[in-house]
Coordinates of C-alpha atoms in Angstrom, one line a residue:
Chain A
X271 CA 10.7 7.1 25.5
X272 CA 7.4 6.1 26.5
X273 CA 7.4 8.0 29.8
X274 CA 8.5 10.9 27.7
X275 CA 5.4 10.9 25.1
X276 CA 2.9 10.7 28.4
X277 CA 4.6 13.6 29.7
X278 CA 4.0 15.5 26.5
X279 CA 0.7 14.3 25.8
X280 CA -0.7 15.5 29.3
X281 CA 0.4 18.9 28.2
X282 CA -1.2 18.2 24.6
X283 CA -4.5 17.5 25.7
X284 CA -4.8 20.9 27.0
X285 CA -3.8 22.3 23.9
X286 CA -4.9 22.4 20.5
X287 CA -8.8 22.2 20.7
X288 CA -8.9 25.9 20.5
X289 CA -7.3 25.5 16.9
X290 CA -10.3 25.2 14.7
X291 CA -11.2 25.5 11.1
X292 CA -8.1 24.0 9.3
X293 CA -8.3 26.0 5.8
X294 CA -5.6 26.2 2.8
X295 CA -3.4 29.1 4.1
X296 CA -0.4 28.0 1.9
X297 CA -2.4 26.0 -0.5
X298 CA -2.8 22.3 -0.9
X299 CA 1.3 21.0 -1.6
X300 CA 3.1 20.7 1.2
X301 CA 5.6 23.4 1.7
X302 CA 7.7 22.2 4.2
X303 CA 11.3 23.5 2.7
X304 CA 11.3 26.6 4.9
X305 CA 13.0 28.1 2.2
X306 CA 12.5 31.8 1.0
X307 CA 8.7 33.0 -0.3
X308 CA 6.8 31.4 2.6
X309 CA 3.8 33.6 3.5
X310 CA 3.0 37.2 2.7
X311 CA 5.4 40.2 3.5
X312 CA 8.4 38.3 3.5
X313 CA 10.3 41.4 3.4
X314 CA 14.2 41.0 4.2
X315 CA 16.1 39.7 6.8
X316 CA 17.4 42.9 8.0
X317 CA 13.6 43.9 9.2
X318 CA 13.1 42.2 12.6
X319 CA 9.2 42.3 12.1
X320 CA 9.9 40.5 8.5
X321 CA 9.1 36.8 7.4
X322 CA 12.9 36.2 6.6
X323 CA 14.1 37.8 9.8
X324 CA 11.7 34.9 11.6
X325 CA 13.3 32.2 9.1
X326 CA 17.0 33.2 9.1
X327 CA 17.6 35.1 12.5
X328 CA 15.0 33.7 15.0
X329 CA 15.0 30.2 13.5
X330 CA 12.2 28.6 12.1
X331 CA 12.7 24.9 13.0
X332 CA 13.7 22.0 15.8
X333 CA 14.9 18.9 15.1
X334 CA 14.5 15.8 16.7
X335 CA 16.5 12.6 17.7
X336 CA 15.1 9.3 16.0
X337 CA 11.2 8.5 16.8
X338 CA 10.9 11.1 19.4
X339 CA 8.8 14.5 19.7
X340 CA 11.1 15.3 22.9
X341 CA 12.3 19.2 22.4
X342 CA 16.0 19.4 22.8
X343 CA 17.8 22.0 24.8
X344 CA 18.6 23.3 21.5
X345 CA 15.4 23.3 20.2
X346 CA 13.6 24.8 23.1
X347 CA 16.1 28.0 22.6
X348 CA 14.9 28.4 19.2
X349 CA 11.5 28.0 20.1
X350 CA 11.6 30.5 23.1
X351 CA 12.8 32.8 20.4
X352 CA 10.1 32.0 18.2
X353 CA 7.5 32.7 21.3
X354 CA 9.0 36.3 21.9
X355 CA 9.0 37.1 18.1
X356 CA 5.2 36.1 17.8
X357 CA 4.5 38.2 20.5
X358 CA 6.2 41.4 19.2
X359 CA 4.4 40.3 16.0
X360 CA 0.8 39.8 16.6
X361 CA -0.3 40.4 12.9
X362 CA 1.4 37.1 12.4
X363 CA -0.1 33.7 12.6
X364 CA 1.8 30.4 12.2
X365 CA 1.4 27.0 11.0
X366 CA 3.7 24.2 12.4
X367 CA 4.7 21.4 9.8
X368 CA 5.9 18.3 11.8
X369 CA 8.2 16.0 9.2
X370 CA 9.7 12.7 10.0
X371 CA 12.6 11.2 8.2
X372 CA 12.2 8.3 5.5
X373 CA 13.2 5.5 7.8
X374 CA 9.8 4.8 8.8
X375 CA 6.1 3.6 7.8
X376 CA 4.0 6.5 5.9
X377 CA 1.3 6.4 8.6
X378 CA 3.4 6.1 11.5
X379 CA 5.3 8.7 10.6
X380 CA 2.3 10.9 10.1
X381 CA 1.3 10.4 13.8
X382 CA 5.0 11.3 14.5
X383 CA 4.7 14.3 12.7
X384 CA 1.6 15.3 14.4
X385 CA 3.2 14.8 17.7
X386 CA 6.4 16.6 16.9
X387 CA 4.3 19.9 15.2
X388 CA 2.1 19.4 18.9
X389 CA 5.3 19.3 20.7
X390 CA 6.2 22.7 19.0
X391 CA 2.7 24.3 19.5
X392 CA 2.5 23.7 23.2
X393 CA 5.8 25.0 23.7
X394 CA 5.1 28.4 21.9
X395 CA 1.4 28.3 23.8
X396 CA 3.2 27.8 27.1
X397 CA 5.4 30.9 26.1
X398 CA 2.6 32.9 26.0
X399 CA 1.6 32.8 22.1
X400 CA -2.1 32.6 21.8
X401 CA -3.5 29.3 20.6
X402 CA -5.7 30.9 18.4
X403 CA -2.7 32.0 16.3
X404 CA -1.2 28.5 15.7
X405 CA -2.1 25.5 13.8
X406 CA -0.3 22.2 13.3
X407 CA 0.2 19.9 10.3
X408 CA 2.1 16.8 9.6
X409 CA 3.8 15.8 6.9
X410 CA 5.2 12.5 7.7
X411 CA 8.1 11.5 5.7
X412 CA 6.5 13.5 2.2
X413 CA 8.5 16.4 2.2
X414 CA 12.0 15.7 3.3
X415 CA 14.6 18.7 3.0
X416 CA 17.8 16.6 2.5
X417 CA 17.6 13.5 0.1
X418 CA 20.8 11.5 0.9
X419 CA 19.8 8.0 2.7
X420 CA 22.2 8.7 5.6
X421 CA 21.9 10.0 9.1
X422 CA 23.2 13.3 8.4
X423 CA 20.2 14.1 5.8
X424 CA 17.6 12.0 8.0
X425 CA 18.5 14.3 11.2
X426 CA 17.6 17.2 9.2
X427 CA 14.4 15.9 8.0
X428 CA 13.3 14.8 11.6
X429 CA 12.3 18.7 12.1
X430 CA 9.5 20.9 12.9
X431 CA 8.9 24.2 10.7
X432 CA 6.9 27.3 11.9
X433 CA 5.7 28.3 8.8
X434 CA 4.6 32.3 9.5
X435 CA 2.0 34.3 7.6
X436 CA 0.8 37.8 7.9
X437 CA -2.7 39.1 8.5
X438 CA -4.1 35.8 9.3
X439 CA -4.9 36.3 13.3
X440 CA -7.3 33.8 13.1
Chain B
X8 CA -6.0 -35.7 -12.5
X9 CA -2.6 -35.9 -12.9
X10 CA -2.3 -32.1 -13.3
X11 CA -4.0 -31.3 -10.0
X12 CA -2.0 -33.8 -8.1
X13 CA 1.1 -33.0 -9.2
X14 CA 0.0 -28.9 -8.5
X15 CA -1.0 -29.6 -4.9
X16 CA 1.8 -31.6 -4.2
X17 CA 4.1 -28.7 -6.0
X18 CA 1.8 -25.9 -3.7
X19 CA 2.6 -28.3 -0.4
X20 CA 6.4 -28.3 -1.4
X21 CA 6.4 -24.3 -2.0
X22 CA 5.4 -23.9 1.8
X23 CA 7.0 -27.0 3.4
X24 CA 10.3 -25.2 1.7
X25 CA 9.9 -22.4 3.6
X26 CA 8.4 -23.7 7.1
X27 CA 10.3 -27.2 7.4
X28 CA 14.0 -28.1 7.3
X29 CA 15.3 -28.6 3.9
X30 CA 15.8 -32.4 5.0
X31 CA 11.9 -33.2 4.5
X32 CA 12.4 -32.3 1.0
X33 CA 13.6 -35.8 -0.1
X34 CA 10.3 -36.9 0.8
X35 CA 8.9 -35.1 -2.4
X36 CA 9.3 -36.3 -5.9
X37 CA 9.7 -32.5 -7.3
X38 CA 12.7 -31.4 -9.0
X39 CA 14.5 -28.8 -6.9
X40 CA 17.0 -26.8 -8.4
X41 CA 18.8 -24.6 -6.0
X42 CA 15.8 -24.4 -4.0
X43 CA 13.5 -23.3 -7.0
X44 CA 10.6 -25.5 -7.7
X45 CA 10.6 -26.7 -11.4
X46 CA 7.8 -24.8 -13.0
X47 CA 4.9 -27.0 -14.6
X48 CA 5.2 -26.4 -18.5
X49 CA 2.4 -25.4 -20.5
X50 CA 1.5 -24.8 -23.8
X51 CA -1.3 -22.0 -25.1
X52 CA -1.0 -21.8 -28.9
X53 CA -2.9 -18.9 -30.3
X54 CA -6.5 -18.7 -30.0
X55 CA -8.5 -19.8 -33.1
X56 CA -9.9 -16.9 -34.9
X57 CA -13.0 -17.9 -36.0
X58 CA -13.9 -15.0 -38.3
X59 CA -12.6 -12.1 -39.6
X60 CA -11.1 -9.5 -37.3
X61 CA -10.7 -12.0 -34.4
X62 CA -7.1 -12.6 -35.6
X63 CA -5.8 -9.8 -33.5
X64 CA -7.3 -10.5 -30.6
X65 CA -6.6 -14.4 -30.7
X66 CA -3.0 -13.9 -30.6
X67 CA -2.8 -11.4 -28.0
X68 CA -5.1 -12.9 -25.8
X69 CA -3.2 -16.1 -25.7
X70 CA -0.1 -13.9 -24.7
X71 CA -1.7 -12.6 -22.2
X72 CA -3.0 -16.0 -20.7
X73 CA 0.5 -16.9 -21.0
X74 CA 1.9 -13.8 -19.2
X75 CA -0.6 -14.4 -16.2
X76 CA 0.4 -18.0 -15.5
X77 CA 4.0 -17.6 -16.1
X78 CA 3.8 -14.6 -14.0
X79 CA 3.0 -16.9 -11.0
X80 CA 6.3 -18.6 -11.2
X81 CA 4.3 -21.8 -11.3
X82 CA 4.3 -22.3 -14.7
X83 CA 6.8 -22.3 -17.6
X84 CA 5.7 -21.9 -21.4
X85 CA 6.9 -24.2 -24.0
X86 CA 7.4 -21.6 -26.8
X87 CA 5.8 -21.6 -30.2
X88 CA 8.7 -22.9 -32.1
X89 CA 8.5 -26.3 -30.6
X90 CA 5.0 -26.9 -31.3
X91 CA 4.7 -30.2 -33.4
X92 CA 1.0 -29.6 -34.4
X93 CA -0.9 -26.6 -34.1
X94 CA -5.0 -26.0 -33.4
X95 CA -6.5 -24.6 -36.2
X96 CA -9.9 -25.7 -35.0
X97 CA -11.7 -25.4 -31.5
X98 CA -13.6 -28.4 -31.8
X99 CA -10.8 -30.8 -33.4
X100 CA -9.8 -33.7 -31.2
X101 CA -6.5 -33.0 -29.3
X102 CA -3.2 -34.6 -30.7
X103 CA -2.2 -35.4 -27.0
X104 CA 0.9 -37.2 -28.3
X105 CA 2.3 -33.9 -30.0
X106 CA 1.8 -32.1 -27.1
X107 CA 3.4 -35.0 -24.8
X108 CA 6.3 -35.4 -26.9
X109 CA 7.2 -31.6 -26.0
X110 CA 6.0 -32.3 -22.5
X111 CA 3.5 -29.9 -22.2
X112 CA 1.7 -31.3 -19.0
X113 CA -1.0 -28.3 -19.5
X114 CA -2.8 -27.3 -22.8
X115 CA -5.1 -24.2 -23.5
X116 CA -6.8 -24.1 -26.6
X117 CA -9.2 -21.0 -27.1
X118 CA -11.3 -19.7 -30.2
X119 CA -12.2 -16.1 -30.3
X120 CA -15.1 -14.7 -32.4
X121 CA -15.8 -10.9 -33.2
X122 CA -19.4 -10.0 -33.4
X123 CA -21.6 -7.1 -34.5
X124 CA -21.0 -3.9 -32.3
X125 CA -17.5 -5.0 -31.3
X126 CA -18.8 -8.0 -29.5
X127 CA -16.0 -10.3 -28.4
X128 CA -16.7 -13.9 -27.6
X129 CA -13.7 -16.1 -26.0
X130 CA -14.2 -19.7 -25.6
X131 CA -11.5 -22.1 -24.2
X132 CA -10.8 -25.5 -23.1
X133 CA -8.1 -27.2 -20.8
X134 CA -6.5 -30.2 -21.4
X135 CA -4.2 -32.5 -18.8
X136 CA -1.7 -33.9 -21.5
X137 CA -0.4 -36.2 -19.8
X138 CA -3.9 -38.0 -18.6
X139 CA -5.1 -37.1 -22.0
X140 CA -8.5 -35.8 -20.8
X141 CA -9.9 -32.3 -20.5
X142 CA -9.4 -30.6 -17.2
X143 CA -13.2 -29.5 -16.6
X144 CA -15.4 -28.1 -18.8
X145 CA -15.4 -25.4 -21.5
X146 CA -16.1 -21.9 -20.8
X147 CA -17.5 -19.1 -22.6
X148 CA -16.9 -15.3 -21.6
X149 CA -18.7 -12.6 -23.7
X150 CA -17.6 -8.9 -23.5
X151 CA -16.6 -5.8 -25.6
X152 CA -13.3 -6.0 -27.8
X153 CA -12.2 -3.1 -25.2
X154 CA -12.2 -5.5 -22.5
X155 CA -10.2 -8.3 -24.3
X156 CA -7.3 -8.4 -21.7
X157 CA -10.0 -8.9 -18.8
X158 CA -11.2 -11.9 -20.8
X159 CA -7.7 -13.2 -21.2
X160 CA -7.2 -12.5 -17.1
X161 CA -10.5 -14.6 -16.9
X162 CA -9.3 -17.7 -19.2
X163 CA -6.1 -17.6 -17.3
X164 CA -7.7 -17.4 -13.7
X165 CA -10.2 -20.5 -14.7
X166 CA -7.0 -22.5 -15.9
X167 CA -4.7 -21.4 -12.7
X168 CA -7.5 -22.4 -10.3
X169 CA -8.4 -25.8 -12.0
X170 CA -4.5 -27.0 -11.9
X171 CA -3.8 -25.1 -8.4
X172 CA -7.1 -25.5 -6.6
X173 CA -6.2 -22.0 -5.7
X174 CA -8.9 -19.0 -5.7
X175 CA -8.7 -16.9 -9.3
X176 CA -6.8 -13.4 -9.0
X177 CA -5.8 -12.2 -12.4
X178 CA -9.1 -10.7 -13.5
X179 CA -8.2 -7.9 -10.6
X180 CA -6.8 -4.2 -10.5
X181 CA -4.8 -2.0 -8.4
X182 CA -5.0 1.3 -7.1
X183 CA -1.8 3.1 -6.3
X184 CA 0.0 6.3 -5.9
X185 CA 1.6 7.6 -9.5
X186 CA 4.8 9.2 -8.5
X187 CA 6.8 11.8 -10.6
X188 CA 9.8 14.1 -9.6
X189 CA 12.6 14.4 -7.4
X190 CA 12.7 13.1 -3.9
X191 CA 12.5 16.5 -2.4
X192 CA 9.9 17.9 -4.4
X193 CA 7.6 14.3 -5.4
X194 CA 4.5 15.0 -7.4
X195 CA 1.9 12.0 -6.5
X196 CA -1.6 11.6 -7.9
X197 CA -3.7 8.3 -7.8
X198 CA -3.8 5.8 -10.1
X199 CA -5.5 2.8 -11.1
X200 CA -4.4 -0.2 -13.4
X201 CA -4.7 -3.7 -14.2
X202 CA -3.1 -6.1 -11.5
X203 CA -0.5 -6.8 -14.7
X204 CA 0.8 -3.0 -14.7
X205 CA -2.1 -2.7 -18.0
X206 CA -4.8 0.0 -18.8
X207 CA -3.7 2.7 -16.5
X208 CA -5.9 5.4 -15.7
X209 CA -5.2 8.9 -13.4
X210 CA -8.0 9.6 -10.8
X211 CA -6.6 13.0 -9.5
X212 CA -4.0 15.4 -10.6
X213 CA -1.0 16.1 -8.8
X214 CA -1.9 19.6 -7.5
X215 CA -2.1 17.9 -3.7
X216 CA -0.2 14.7 -2.1
X217 CA -2.2 12.1 -2.3
X218 CA -1.7 8.6 0.2
X219 CA -2.4 5.4 0.5
X220 CA -5.8 4.4 -1.6
X221 CA -7.8 1.4 -0.4
X222 CA -10.7 -0.3 -2.6
X223 CA -14.3 -0.8 -1.2
X224 CA -14.9 -4.3 -1.2
X225 CA -16.8 -4.2 -4.7
X226 CA -14.0 -2.3 -6.1
X227 CA -16.1 0.3 -6.8
X228 CA -15.1 3.1 -4.5
X229 CA -11.5 4.1 -3.1
X230 CA -10.6 5.8 0.0
X231 CA -7.4 7.6 0.3
X232 CA -5.9 10.6 2.4
X233 CA -5.1 14.4 0.3
X234 CA -3.8 17.1 1.4
X235 CA -6.6 19.1 -1.1
X236 CA -7.1 21.8 2.2
X237 CA -3.4 21.8 3.1
X238 CA -4.4 19.5 5.9
X239 CA -4.2 15.6 5.5
X240 CA -8.2 14.2 5.4
X241 CA -9.5 11.3 4.2
X242 CA -11.7 11.2 0.7
X243 CA -13.7 8.6 -0.8
X244 CA -13.7 8.6 -4.4
X245 CA -16.3 7.0 -7.2
X246 CA -13.6 5.0 -9.7
X247 CA -16.4 5.2 -12.8
X248 CA -17.0 9.1 -12.0
X249 CA -13.7 10.0 -10.4
X250 CA -15.8 12.2 -8.2
X251 CA -14.8 12.8 -4.8
X252 CA -15.9 13.9 -1.3
X253 CA -14.2 14.5 2.0
X254 CA -15.4 11.8 4.5
X255 CA -13.9 12.7 7.8
X256 CA -13.4 16.5 8.5
X257 CA -13.5 17.5 12.0
X258 CA -12.3 21.1 12.7
X259 CA -8.9 21.1 14.5
X260 CA -8.0 17.2 13.4
X261 CA -6.2 15.0 10.9
X262 CA -7.4 12.0 9.0
X263 CA -5.4 9.0 7.4
X264 CA -5.1 5.8 7.0
X265 CA -8.6 4.7 5.9
X266 CA -10.1 1.2 5.2
X267 CA -13.4 0.0 4.5
X268 CA -14.9 -3.0 6.5
X269 CA -15.6 -5.9 5.1
X270 CA -19.7 -5.0 4.1
X271 CA -18.2 -1.5 2.7
X272 CA -20.7 0.2 5.0
X273 CA -17.8 1.4 7.8
X274 CA -14.5 3.2 7.7
X275 CA -12.0 2.8 10.1
X276 CA -9.3 5.3 9.9
X277 CA -6.6 7.4 12.2
X278 CA -7.5 10.5 13.6
X279 CA -4.9 13.1 15.0
X280 CA -5.7 15.6 17.3
X281 CA -3.6 17.8 19.9
X282 CA -0.7 15.4 18.6
X283 CA -2.2 12.4 20.0
X284 CA -3.4 9.4 17.0
X285 CA -6.3 6.9 17.7
X286 CA -8.2 4.8 15.9
X287 CA -11.8 5.7 14.5
X288 CA -15.0 4.4 12.9
X289 CA -17.5 6.1 11.1
X290 CA -20.1 5.3 8.4
X291 CA -19.5 5.8 4.9
X292 CA -22.5 7.7 4.8
X293 CA -21.2 10.3 7.2
X294 CA -22.5 10.5 10.9
X295 CA -20.4 10.7 14.3
X296 CA -17.1 8.7 14.2
X297 CA -16.8 6.7 17.5
X298 CA -13.5 6.1 18.9
X299 CA -12.1 2.8 19.3
X300 CA -9.0 3.7 20.9
X301 CA -8.0 5.9 23.9
X302 CA -4.1 5.9 24.6
X303 CA -1.8 8.6 24.7
X304 CA 0.3 6.5 22.1
X305 CA -0.1 6.1 18.3
X306 CA -2.6 3.9 17.2
X307 CA -2.7 3.5 13.4
X308 CA -3.1 1.4 10.0
X309 CA -6.1 -0.4 11.4
X310 CA -7.4 -3.3 9.0
X311 CA -10.6 -5.2 9.4
X312 CA -10.8 -9.4 9.6
X313 CA -12.6 -10.6 6.4
X314 CA -15.6 -11.3 9.1
X315 CA -15.6 -7.5 10.2
X316 CA -15.5 -8.4 13.9
X317 CA -12.2 -7.7 14.7
X318 CA -9.3 -5.2 13.9
X319 CA -5.7 -5.3 13.4
X320 CA -4.0 -2.7 14.0
X321 CA -0.2 -0.8 15.1
X322 CA 0.3 0.9 18.4
X323 CA 3.6 2.0 19.9
X324 CA 2.1 2.0 23.4
X325 CA 4.8 -0.8 24.5
X326 CA 7.4 1.7 23.6
X327 CA 7.6 0.9 19.8
X328 CA 5.3 -0.4 17.0
X329 CA 4.0 -3.5 17.5
X330 CA 0.7 -5.3 16.0
X331 CA -2.7 -5.5 18.3
X332 CA -5.9 -7.1 17.5
X333 CA -9.0 -5.7 19.1
X334 CA -13.1 -6.2 18.7
X335 CA -14.4 -3.9 15.6
X336 CA -16.2 -2.1 18.3
X337 CA -13.0 -0.8 20.1
X338 CA -12.2 -2.0 23.8
X339 CA -9.4 -3.9 24.9
X340 CA -6.6 -4.8 22.3
X341 CA -4.3 -8.1 22.6
X342 CA -0.3 -7.8 21.2
X343 CA 0.2 -10.1 18.6
X344 CA 3.9 -9.5 17.4
X345 CA 6.4 -10.6 19.6
X346 CA 9.4 -10.9 17.7
X347 CA 12.5 -10.1 19.7
X348 CA 13.7 -7.3 18.0
X349 CA 12.1 -4.8 15.5
X350 CA 9.1 -2.7 15.0
X351 CA 5.8 -4.2 13.2
X352 CA 3.8 -1.9 11.2
X353 CA 1.2 -1.6 8.2
X354 CA -1.0 -5.3 9.4
X355 CA -3.3 -6.1 6.7
X356 CA -5.3 -9.4 7.6
X357 CA -5.4 -12.2 4.8
X358 CA -8.7 -12.4 2.8
X359 CA -8.5 -16.0 4.2
X360 CA -8.6 -14.7 7.5
X361 CA -5.7 -16.8 8.7
X362 CA -2.8 -14.6 8.1
X363 CA -1.7 -11.0 8.9
X364 CA 0.8 -9.3 6.5
X365 CA 3.2 -6.2 7.7
X366 CA 5.9 -4.5 7.4
X367 CA 8.9 -5.1 9.9
X368 CA 11.6 -2.6 10.5
X369 CA 14.9 -4.3 12.0
X370 CA 18.5 -3.3 12.0
X371 CA 18.2 -0.5 9.2
X372 CA 16.4 -3.0 6.7
X373 CA 12.4 -3.2 6.1
X374 CA 11.0 -6.6 5.4
X375 CA 7.2 -7.6 4.0
X376 CA 6.5 -10.4 6.2
X377 CA 3.4 -12.7 7.6
X378 CA 2.3 -14.2 10.7
X379 CA -0.6 -16.0 12.3
X380 CA -3.2 -14.3 14.3
X381 CA -1.5 -15.3 17.7
X382 CA 2.2 -14.0 16.0
X383 CA 3.4 -17.7 15.3
X384 CA 5.0 -18.9 12.4
X385 CA 6.3 -15.1 11.3
X386 CA 7.7 -15.4 7.7
X387 CA 9.7 -12.6 6.5
X388 CA 9.4 -12.5 2.4
X389 CA 11.4 -9.9 1.3
X390 CA 14.1 -7.4 2.4
X391 CA 15.6 -3.9 1.5
X392 CA 16.5 -0.5 2.0
X393 CA 12.7 0.0 2.5
X394 CA 10.0 -2.2 1.8
X395 CA 6.3 -1.1 3.1
X396 CA 2.6 -1.5 3.0
X397 CA 1.7 -5.2 1.8
X398 CA -1.9 -5.4 0.2
X399 CA -3.0 -8.9 -0.7
X400 CA -4.4 -10.8 -3.7
X401 CA -8.1 -11.3 -4.0
X402 CA -7.0 -15.0 -3.4
X403 CA -4.5 -14.6 -0.6
X404 CA -1.4 -16.4 -2.3
X405 CA 0.4 -12.9 -3.6
X406 CA 1.4 -10.0 -1.8
X407 CA 2.1 -6.5 -3.4
X408 CA 4.0 -3.8 -1.7
X409 CA 6.0 -0.7 -2.4
X410 CA 10.1 -0.8 -2.5
X411 CA 12.0 2.7 -2.4
X412 CA 15.7 2.3 -3.4
X413 CA 17.9 4.6 -1.2
X414 CA 19.8 7.8 -2.2
X415 CA 19.2 11.0 -3.7
X416 CA 17.8 9.4 -6.7
X417 CA 15.8 7.0 -4.8
X418 CA 12.8 5.9 -6.2
X419 CA 9.4 3.8 -5.3
X420 CA 8.2 0.8 -7.5
X421 CA 5.5 -1.7 -6.9
X422 CA 6.7 -5.5 -6.2
X423 CA 4.9 -8.9 -5.7
X424 CA 5.8 -11.8 -3.7
X425 CA 4.0 -15.1 -3.4
X426 CA 3.6 -15.7 0.5
X427 CA 6.0 -18.9 0.0
X428 CA 8.6 -15.9 -0.4
X429 CA 9.1 -16.9 -3.9
X430 CA 8.7 -15.1 -7.3
X431 CA 9.6 -11.6 -6.2
X432 CA 9.3 -9.4 -9.2
X433 CA 8.3 -5.8 -9.8
X434 CA 5.4 -5.0 -11.3
X435 CA 5.1 -2.7 -14.3
X436 CA 4.4 1.0 -13.7
X437 CA 5.4 4.0 -15.8
X438 CA 7.6 6.3 -13.4
X439 CA 7.6 5.7 -9.8
X440 CA 4.6 4.0 -7.8
X441 CA 3.8 3.7 -3.9
X442 CA 1.0 2.6 -1.7
X443 CA -0.6 -0.3 -3.9
X444 CA -4.0 -1.6 -2.8
X445 CA -5.1 -4.7 -4.6
X446 CA -8.9 -5.0 -5.4
X447 CA -11.4 -7.9 -4.8
X448 CA -11.5 -10.2 -7.7
X449 CA -14.0 -8.3 -10.8
X450 CA -17.2 -9.0 -10.9

């Protein structure tokens, strides 16, 4: 496990330094629900240039195994699609939210969420998305989307969500 | 002093009960029922109202004193209706026989005067009934009528300290996160209250997520993490004015898990950059952050030793979360947690300097525990679905923490437990509460 982390961090070190000046794109309160209404110009899912299409058809999130930030094959496929969409729609910028399940302590989960968000960011950058269009934020265990205290819910909460917004090309 | 001798034995027995096999209990002459120490009986008659207007305070102060003492689990109050004699004059001789007859080992007698301009004066004396003598000098506290609860806590602190030999802790406050709303849309705001849950005051609104407030060593400022900008950042808040400012704000980074140094001049915290979280320190006044760890692993939850020379923190550099100690200037760290199983997190150095309190996660359960600085004598004090984030009472005898219940309707509450593992109880708050931090003793 440590081995994998290290591999990710080597990649990570090359990455986010271009991501500067964090501000409030979506206001102070964590969204993280990935539901409708994120960002401007949401549109409908039938419009391939809409945020709704990104969320519902491309897929806005990837899931992680317990206490890891390693991308799964399924996650990489989703992110490959995300990268392609972002390159086709250069007017959009993205904030990648990293989340953890409730089975961890608060500070550690913040750090784990940061790892997950960064893993996604690095993958998108490796696929050609400009780093300047991406920012990362961790919510730790603060914004679960599934509230049962069972693995079926925990699995949904261990996620990184790519939240896009139009007209903010950094 | 019979009382203090008994009490010393009692405390020794409580510690022994945790660390020694039960066979050693037979040497002690204390009554043990089902492993529970018999608390010391005491009486606290309504304080004497020495002038008009003091009546309400006289009875309420006595109630708070009684609640403080019984709340420790070390004392049991003898109810008023068992009293043979009463106390109507602060200076009358104590009728020891009457108190002995109802088995009151300790007697607390007090008097209250309300002066002009809402000035409140509280006097008290403590008596060792079975030796028929006062225990220590009488004491007098002055303040405003608004601060009557504080004066009650000071009386209880004096009685507690004289009887147990431990430091006081009732005259203290707790800063915490007040929680409302469902689990998937929780609203959080900072709040402060007396250690017993009274006098709640809100310090922030619930527009932004706020996390893990920590007191300055003088209790007048609070460090915390807020999502005000959309990203987690550390703020410092002045308790009196509720004014706040961003403390650590480097572009492209997120900061959290701050704590003050014992002299209040330095803040140690975690900073995430490019997915990696390390520990940094900076002056409370600003200036350049100094990086203390440089590992690809997660380093977080730093806490200073009471002398300010060392920092205990958690890291997953070994593969999972464990506790480490390093110099306050960084450098080589030594691992202190070596439990065969489980993960260790949120270490907090005890005020006495000899113990570290922590959260342990093992086999799907969470525990609050304490260990020595070399990791020896690990004791788990609690167990539940989710216990997290210990904070020490000013005297190092009690630990407060948060407990969250499972399920869709799960919510957080504050609990406290004696470091012996006894006297686990919920701290009363309105609504949900998490992330408590205990203040130093108020001045």
